[in-house]
Amino acid sequence: MTPLGVSKARGRTRFSVRSPHAELVELCLFEGTTERRVAMRRECDNWTVSLPEDLAGTPYGYRAHGEWAPQHGRWFDPAKLLVDPYALELDRRYHYDPCLGHYGADTAALVPRAIVPGRLPKAKRRPPCFARGGLIYEVNVRAFTMLHPEVPEAQRGTLAALAHPAVIAHLKKLNVSAVELMPITAWIDERHLAPLGLTNAWGYNPVTMMALDPRLCPGGVAQLRDTVAALHAEGIGVLLDLVFNHTGESDVHGPVLSLRGLDNAAYAHHADGSLINDTGCGNTLNFAHPAMRELALAALRHFVAHCGIDGFRFDLAPVLGRSPAFDADAPFFAELAADPLLADRVMIAEPWDIGPGGYQLGKFPANWLEWNDHFRDDVRRFWRGDAGVGKLATRIAGSSDIFGKDCRSVNFLAAHDGFTLLDLVSYAHRHNEANGEQGRDGHHENYSWNHGAEGPSHDPAVRSARAADQRALLATLFAATGTVMLTAGDEFGRTQHGNNNAYCQDGPIAWLDWQHRDHALEDYVARLSDWRAARLDWFAQFPEPGEWLHPEGRAMEIDDWERPGTPGFTYCGADPARPLVISVSRPDRSVKVSAQA
C-alpha cells in the first residue's frame, strides 16, 4: 500500500491521505492564489494520486467530500482546506477564525498550505547525546531568545538563535546535557484568546504532529537539523516536547483543519459518540487506533532520521497508553520499543492527564524517565517549613518509593507551567490577571512563600532571605539522585511577576530579561552543575550503602525522621567509588555536597 504523506520516485510525486468514510478526496495544488484540484483514487481506507512531475516546494492541501453530520462523527465539508496530517512544513502559521468551524465557509485563504518536501538528507546516526543524571534545560525558544542582546535581531525568536555562540556558551557554562525544546510544531490559538488580545506563546495546541512552526523555524526541517548538529558538536543533546494527546481542533465547536475533516476516528469517543476530553483541551487522540499510532511513530522517526533528535518528552503522556483506560503494556509503548530507529531514544513522560486514572507516576515502561511532581512539591514544602526531613531524604535519594532501585525520576523545582523559581519565594499567591480570566486560571496551590512581602521588595532582609532560599532549593535539586531539569532563566532569577500560567504571554512577562539577570546566582548554579557533572555516575542511582546522621552527629532514628522539627541530616556514602556526602540544614538554609575523604 502507498505510504501516507508525500513520496517521490522516478520523477513522479505521489500523495496519499487516510479518509475511510469520504466519498471523494481532492488534492489541491496552489500557485499564488490559483488553486488546481485533482481528484484522488481510493485505495482501501486511503486516497492517492501520482503526478508526473517533481512538485518540491509546491503548496498543497486536501478537500474531502461526504456527509456533514457532526453528531455521527462525519465532518466532511469540501469548502474546508485540510492540512495533510503528515505535513513536514507549512507556508504560514495557523490563525484562528470562527469560519474555520462553519459549514460551507471556504477556508483556503485562512488555512496554511503544506509544502511538498524536497530531498530530505538523513541526519548522522549516533547514540543519544544524553546520559541519565544529566541536566535537562527546558527552553521556550521564542521567550528565551527575544531579548538576548548578543543574538542578531533577525535570529531572535527562532531555532537558529540556539546555535549562536553566545547561547551555546551559556549552555556550556551550566553543563547542560540536553535542551528540551517546548513545542516547535505549528499550533493554533485557543478560540478564547483573540477577543482578549492574547496569543498562545507555549505551543501546546498543535494541529499536526510533524509540521514545524514557520515563525520559530522559518528555515524548516533544514534549520532544525542544522541547529541540532551545532548543539551536538558542543556535546549538547536535543529533546523535543511533543503534544501527542490532543489537537487544536478542540471540541465540537472548534475548527475543521486536518484530522477532523478527514478521519474523525483519530479522536477518542465515548459510547454515545461524544468526544472524550482527558486532556482538558476539548479532544483526546485515540491511541487505541493503529492509524493514530502509526502517525505518531512516523513523526518520531522523521525527527530522528532527518533532524538527529535525541529523544522526546510527551505532554500528558497517559493518553499514549489509553484505550480508553491507561495500560502500561499498551501497544504504542511496545511499538516504540521494537522500532529500530526509536528504541534507543530518550523517552520522558509527563505522567498525568485529567482523565479517569490519569495519574500514572512510576507506571511507564522501565526505560522511560518521568517528571516527578512529588520531588517538586516535597522539596518546596520542606523549605517552606511544612514538611519534614523524611520526605526530603526520600526525594534526594531518588524516590525509591515510586521508582524502586532503578531511578527514572526527572527532578525539578519549577517548569514552564507554575511559578518561576524566583516567584516561588516571592509570591504567596498567583497573579494571573493579565491572562484575562480574572485570575482564576493556573494552579491555586503552589507551596510558595513570600518572606512577608508579596512581590518585589527593596527590604534587604527580604531580598537576602529570597536569595538564600533560591540557593537552598537549587542545591537540593543538584544534590538529588535522578535527572535534573532546570527551566531556562531560573538559574539567573527570571520572574513572571507572579503569573503562574503564562501560556498566553508573548511579551515582557514571559521573555527572559538577559540584561538584568542575577549573575551571582547564575555563577552559583554553574558551580553546582560543575561539581555534579564531574561525578555524573554518582547521581544516576543513589550511592549505597551509607549512613544517615542527625545534625548532632548520631545516627538518625525513626522519631527523628518523623519529627516535623528535625532541622536536617547528613548522608555519608560508604561506597569507595562514590563517596557522596550530603548535608542539609533547614535553619541555615543550606545544602552541601562533597566527596568523603
CSV table of N, CA, C and O in Angstrom, one decimal, residues 526-586:
chain,number,residue,atom,x,y,z
A,526,ALA,N,26.2,27.4,38.1
A,526,ALA,CA,27.3,26.8,37.3
A,526,ALA,C,28.2,26.0,38.2
A,526,ALA,O,28.7,24.9,37.8
A,527,ARG,N,28.5,26.5,39.4
A,527,ARG,CA,29.4,25.7,40.3
A,527,ARG,C,28.7,24.4,40.8
A,527,ARG,O,29.4,23.3,40.8
A,528,LEU,N,27.4,24.5,41.1
A,528,LEU,CA,26.7,23.2,41.5
A,528,LEU,C,26.8,22.2,40.3
A,528,LEU,O,27.0,21.0,40.5
A,529,SER,N,26.5,22.7,39.1
A,529,SER,CA,26.5,21.8,38.0
A,529,SER,C,27.9,21.3,37.6
A,529,SER,O,28.0,20.1,37.2
A,530,ASP,N,28.9,22.1,37.8
A,530,ASP,CA,30.3,21.7,37.5
A,530,ASP,C,30.6,20.5,38.4
A,530,ASP,O,31.1,19.4,37.9
A,531,TRP,N,30.3,20.6,39.7
A,531,TRP,CA,30.7,19.5,40.6
A,531,TRP,C,29.9,18.2,40.3
A,531,TRP,O,30.5,17.2,40.3
A,532,ARG,N,28.6,18.4,40.0
A,532,ARG,CA,27.8,17.2,39.7
A,532,ARG,C,28.3,16.6,38.4
A,532,ARG,O,28.4,15.4,38.3
A,533,ALA,N,28.5,17.4,37.3
A,533,ALA,CA,28.9,16.9,36.0
A,533,ALA,C,30.2,16.1,36.1
A,533,ALA,O,30.3,15.1,35.3
A,534,ALA,N,31.1,16.5,37.0
A,534,ALA,CA,32.3,15.7,37.1
A,534,ALA,C,32.2,14.4,37.7
A,534,ALA,O,33.1,13.5,37.7
A,535,ARG,N,31.0,14.1,38.3
A,535,ARG,CA,30.7,12.9,39.0
A,535,ARG,C,29.3,12.3,38.7
A,535,ARG,O,28.6,11.9,39.5
A,536,LEU,N,29.0,12.4,37.4
A,536,LEU,CA,27.6,12.1,37.0
A,536,LEU,C,27.2,10.8,37.4
A,536,LEU,O,26.0,10.6,37.7
A,537,ASP,N,28.1,9.8,37.3
A,537,ASP,CA,27.7,8.4,37.7
A,537,ASP,C,27.3,8.3,39.1
A,537,ASP,O,26.6,7.3,39.5
A,538,TRP,N,27.6,9.2,40.0
A,538,TRP,CA,27.2,9.2,41.4
A,538,TRP,C,25.7,9.5,41.5
A,538,TRP,O,25.1,9.1,42.6
A,539,PHE,N,25.1,10.1,40.5
A,539,PHE,CA,23.7,10.6,40.6
A,539,PHE,C,22.7,9.8,39.8
A,539,PHE,O,21.5,10.1,39.9
A,540,ALA,N,23.1,8.8,39.0
A,540,ALA,CA,22.2,8.1,38.2
A,540,ALA,C,21.4,7.1,39.1
A,540,ALA,O,20.2,6.9,38.9
A,541,GLN,N,22.1,6.5,40.1
A,541,GLN,CA,21.5,5.7,41.1
A,541,GLN,C,22.0,6.1,42.5
A,541,GLN,O,23.2,6.5,42.6
A,542,PHE,N,21.3,6.1,43.5
A,542,PHE,CA,21.7,6.5,44.8
A,542,PHE,C,22.9,5.7,45.3
A,542,PHE,O,22.8,4.4,45.3
A,543,PRO,N,24.0,6.3,45.8
A,543,PRO,CA,25.1,5.5,46.2
A,543,PRO,C,25.0,4.9,47.6
A,543,PRO,O,25.1,5.6,48.6
A,544,GLU,N,24.7,3.7,47.6
A,544,GLU,CA,24.5,2.9,48.8
A,544,GLU,C,25.6,1.8,48.9
A,544,GLU,O,26.1,1.4,47.8
A,545,PRO,N,26.0,1.3,50.1
A,545,PRO,CA,25.4,1.7,51.4
A,545,PRO,C,25.9,3.0,51.9
A,545,PRO,O,26.7,3.7,51.3
A,546,GLY,N,25.4,3.5,53.1
A,546,GLY,CA,25.8,4.7,53.7
A,546,GLY,C,25.1,4.9,55.0
A,546,GLY,O,24.3,4.1,55.5
A,547,GLU,N,25.4,6.0,55.6
A,547,GLU,CA,24.9,6.3,57.0
A,547,GLU,C,24.2,7.6,57.0
A,547,GLU,O,24.7,8.6,56.5
A,548,TRP,N,23.0,7.7,57.6
A,548,TRP,CA,22.2,8.9,57.8
A,548,TRP,C,22.4,9.4,59.2
A,548,TRP,O,22.1,8.7,60.2
A,549,LEU,N,22.9,10.6,59.3
A,549,LEU,CA,23.3,11.2,60.6
A,549,LEU,C,22.4,12.4,61.0
A,549,LEU,O,22.1,13.2,60.1
A,550,HIS,N,22.1,12.5,62.2
A,550,HIS,CA,21.4,13.7,62.8
A,550,HIS,C,22.4,14.8,62.8
A,550,HIS,O,23.6,14.6,62.9
A,551,PRO,N,22.0,16.1,62.8
A,551,PRO,CA,22.9,17.2,62.9
A,551,PRO,C,23.7,17.1,64.2
A,551,PRO,O,24.8,17.7,64.3
A,552,GLU,N,23.3,16.4,65.2
A,552,GLU,CA,24.0,16.2,66.5
A,552,GLU,C,25.2,15.2,66.3
A,552,GLU,O,26.0,15.1,67.2
A,553,GLY,N,25.2,14.5,65.2
A,553,GLY,CA,26.3,13.6,64.9
A,553,GLY,C,25.9,12.1,65.1
A,553,GLY,O,26.7,11.3,64.8
A,554,ARG,N,24.8,11.9,65.7
A,554,ARG,CA,24.4,10.5,66.0
A,554,ARG,C,23.6,10.0,64.8
A,554,ARG,O,23.2,10.7,63.9
A,555,ALA,N,23.4,8.6,64.8
A,555,ALA,CA,22.6,8.0,63.7
A,555,ALA,C,21.1,8.5,63.8
A,555,ALA,O,20.5,8.7,64.9
A,556,MET,N,20.5,8.8,62.7
A,556,MET,CA,19.1,9.1,62.7
A,556,MET,C,18.2,8.0,63.1
A,556,MET,O,18.5,6.8,62.7
A,557,GLU,N,17.2,8.3,63.9
A,557,GLU,CA,16.3,7.2,64.4
A,557,GLU,C,14.9,7.5,63.8
A,557,GLU,O,14.7,8.6,63.2
A,558,ILE,N,14.0,6.6,64.0
A,558,ILE,CA,12.6,6.7,63.4
A,558,ILE,C,12.0,8.0,63.9
A,558,ILE,O,11.4,8.8,63.1
A,559,ASP,N,12.1,8.3,65.1
A,559,ASP,CA,11.5,9.6,65.7
A,559,ASP,C,12.1,10.8,65.0
A,559,ASP,O,11.3,11.8,64.7
A,560,ASP,N,13.4,10.8,64.7
A,560,ASP,CA,14.0,11.9,64.0
A,560,ASP,C,13.4,12.1,62.6
A,560,ASP,O,13.1,13.3,62.2
A,561,TRP,N,13.2,11.0,61.9
A,561,TRP,CA,12.6,11.1,60.6
A,561,TRP,C,11.2,11.6,60.6
A,561,TRP,O,10.8,12.4,59.7
A,562,GLU,N,10.4,11.3,61.6
A,562,GLU,CA,9.0,11.6,61.7
A,562,GLU,C,8.8,12.9,62.4
A,562,GLU,O,7.7,13.5,62.2
A,563,ARG,N,9.7,13.4,63.1
A,563,ARG,CA,9.5,14.7,63.9
A,563,ARG,C,9.6,15.9,62.9
A,563,ARG,O,10.6,16.1,62.3
A,564,PRO,N,8.5,16.7,62.9
A,564,PRO,CA,8.5,17.9,62.0
A,564,PRO,C,9.6,18.8,62.2
A,564,PRO,O,10.1,19.5,61.3
A,565,GLY,N,10.1,18.9,63.4
A,565,GLY,CA,11.1,19.9,63.7
A,565,GLY,C,12.5,19.5,63.5
A,565,GLY,O,13.5,20.3,63.8
A,566,THR,N,12.8,18.3,63.1
A,566,THR,CA,14.2,17.9,62.8
A,566,THR,C,14.8,18.8,61.8
A,566,THR,O,14.3,19.0,60.7
A,567,PRO,N,15.9,19.4,62.2
A,567,PRO,CA,16.4,20.5,61.4
A,567,PRO,C,17.2,20.1,60.1
A,567,PRO,O,17.4,20.9,59.2
A,568,GLY,N,17.5,18.8,60.0
A,568,GLY,CA,18.3,18.4,58.8
A,568,GLY,C,18.9,17.1,59.0
A,568,GLY,O,18.5,16.3,59.9
A,569,PHE,N,19.9,16.7,58.2
A,569,PHE,CA,20.6,15.4,58.3
A,569,PHE,C,21.8,15.5,57.4
A,569,PHE,O,22.1,16.5,56.6
A,570,THR,N,22.7,14.5,57.6
A,570,THR,CA,23.8,14.3,56.7
A,570,THR,C,23.8,12.9,56.3
A,570,THR,O,23.6,11.9,57.1
A,571,TYR,N,24.1,12.7,55.0
A,571,TYR,CA,24.2,11.3,54.5
A,571,TYR,C,25.7,11.1,54.1
A,571,TYR,O,26.3,11.9,53.4
A,572,CYS,N,26.3,10.0,54.6
A,572,CYS,CA,27.7,9.7,54.3
A,572,CYS,C,27.7,8.4,53.5
A,572,CYS,O,27.5,7.3,54.1
A,573,GLY,N,28.0,8.4,52.3
A,573,GLY,CA,28.0,7.2,51.5
A,573,GLY,C,29.3,6.4,51.8
A,573,GLY,O,30.4,7.0,52.0
A,574,ALA,N,29.1,5.1,51.8
A,574,ALA,CA,30.2,4.2,52.1
A,574,ALA,C,30.8,3.5,50.9
A,574,ALA,O,31.8,2.7,51.0
A,575,ASP,N,30.3,3.8,49.7
A,575,ASP,CA,30.8,3.2,48.5
A,575,ASP,C,32.1,3.9,48.2
A,575,ASP,O,32.1,5.1,47.9
A,576,PRO,N,33.2,3.3,48.2
A,576,PRO,CA,34.5,4.0,47.9
A,576,PRO,C,34.6,4.5,46.5
A,576,PRO,O,35.3,5.5,46.2
A,577,ALA,N,33.8,4.0,45.6
A,577,ALA,CA,33.8,4.6,44.2
A,577,ALA,C,32.9,5.8,44.1
A,577,ALA,O,33.0,6.6,43.2
A,578,ARG,N,32.0,5.9,45.1
A,578,ARG,CA,31.0,7.1,45.0
A,578,ARG,C,30.8,7.6,46.5
A,578,ARG,O,29.8,7.5,47.1
A,579,PRO,N,31.9,8.2,47.1
A,579,PRO,CA,31.8,8.6,48.5
A,579,PRO,C,31.1,9.9,48.7
A,579,PRO,O,31.6,10.9,49.2
A,580,LEU,N,29.8,9.9,48.4
A,580,LEU,CA,29.0,11.1,48.4
A,580,LEU,C,28.6,11.5,49.8
A,580,LEU,O,28.2,10.6,50.6
A,581,VAL,N,28.7,12.8,50.1
A,581,VAL,CA,28.3,13.3,51.4
A,581,VAL,C,27.3,14.5,51.1
A,581,VAL,O,27.6,15.4,50.4
A,582,ILE,N,26.1,14.4,51.7
A,582,ILE,CA,25.1,15.4,51.5
A,582,ILE,C,24.7,15.9,52.9
A,582,ILE,O,24.2,15.1,53.7
A,583,SER,N,24.8,17.2,53.2
A,583,SER,CA,24.4,17.8,54.5
A,583,SER,C,23.3,18.8,54.2
A,583,SER,O,23.5,19.7,53.4
A,584,VAL,N,22.2,18.7,54.9
A,584,VAL,CA,21.1,19.6,54.8
A,584,VAL,C,20.8,20.2,56.1
A,584,VAL,O,20.7,19.5,57.2
A,585,SER,N,20.7,21.6,56.1
A,585,SER,CA,20.3,22.3,57.3
A,585,SER,C,19.2,23.3,57.0
A,585,SER,O,19.5,24.3,56.3
A,586,ARG,N,18.0,23.0,57.5
A,586,ARG,CA,16.9,24.0,57.2
A,586,ARG,C,17.2,25.3,57.9
A,586,ARG,O,17.0,26.4,57.3
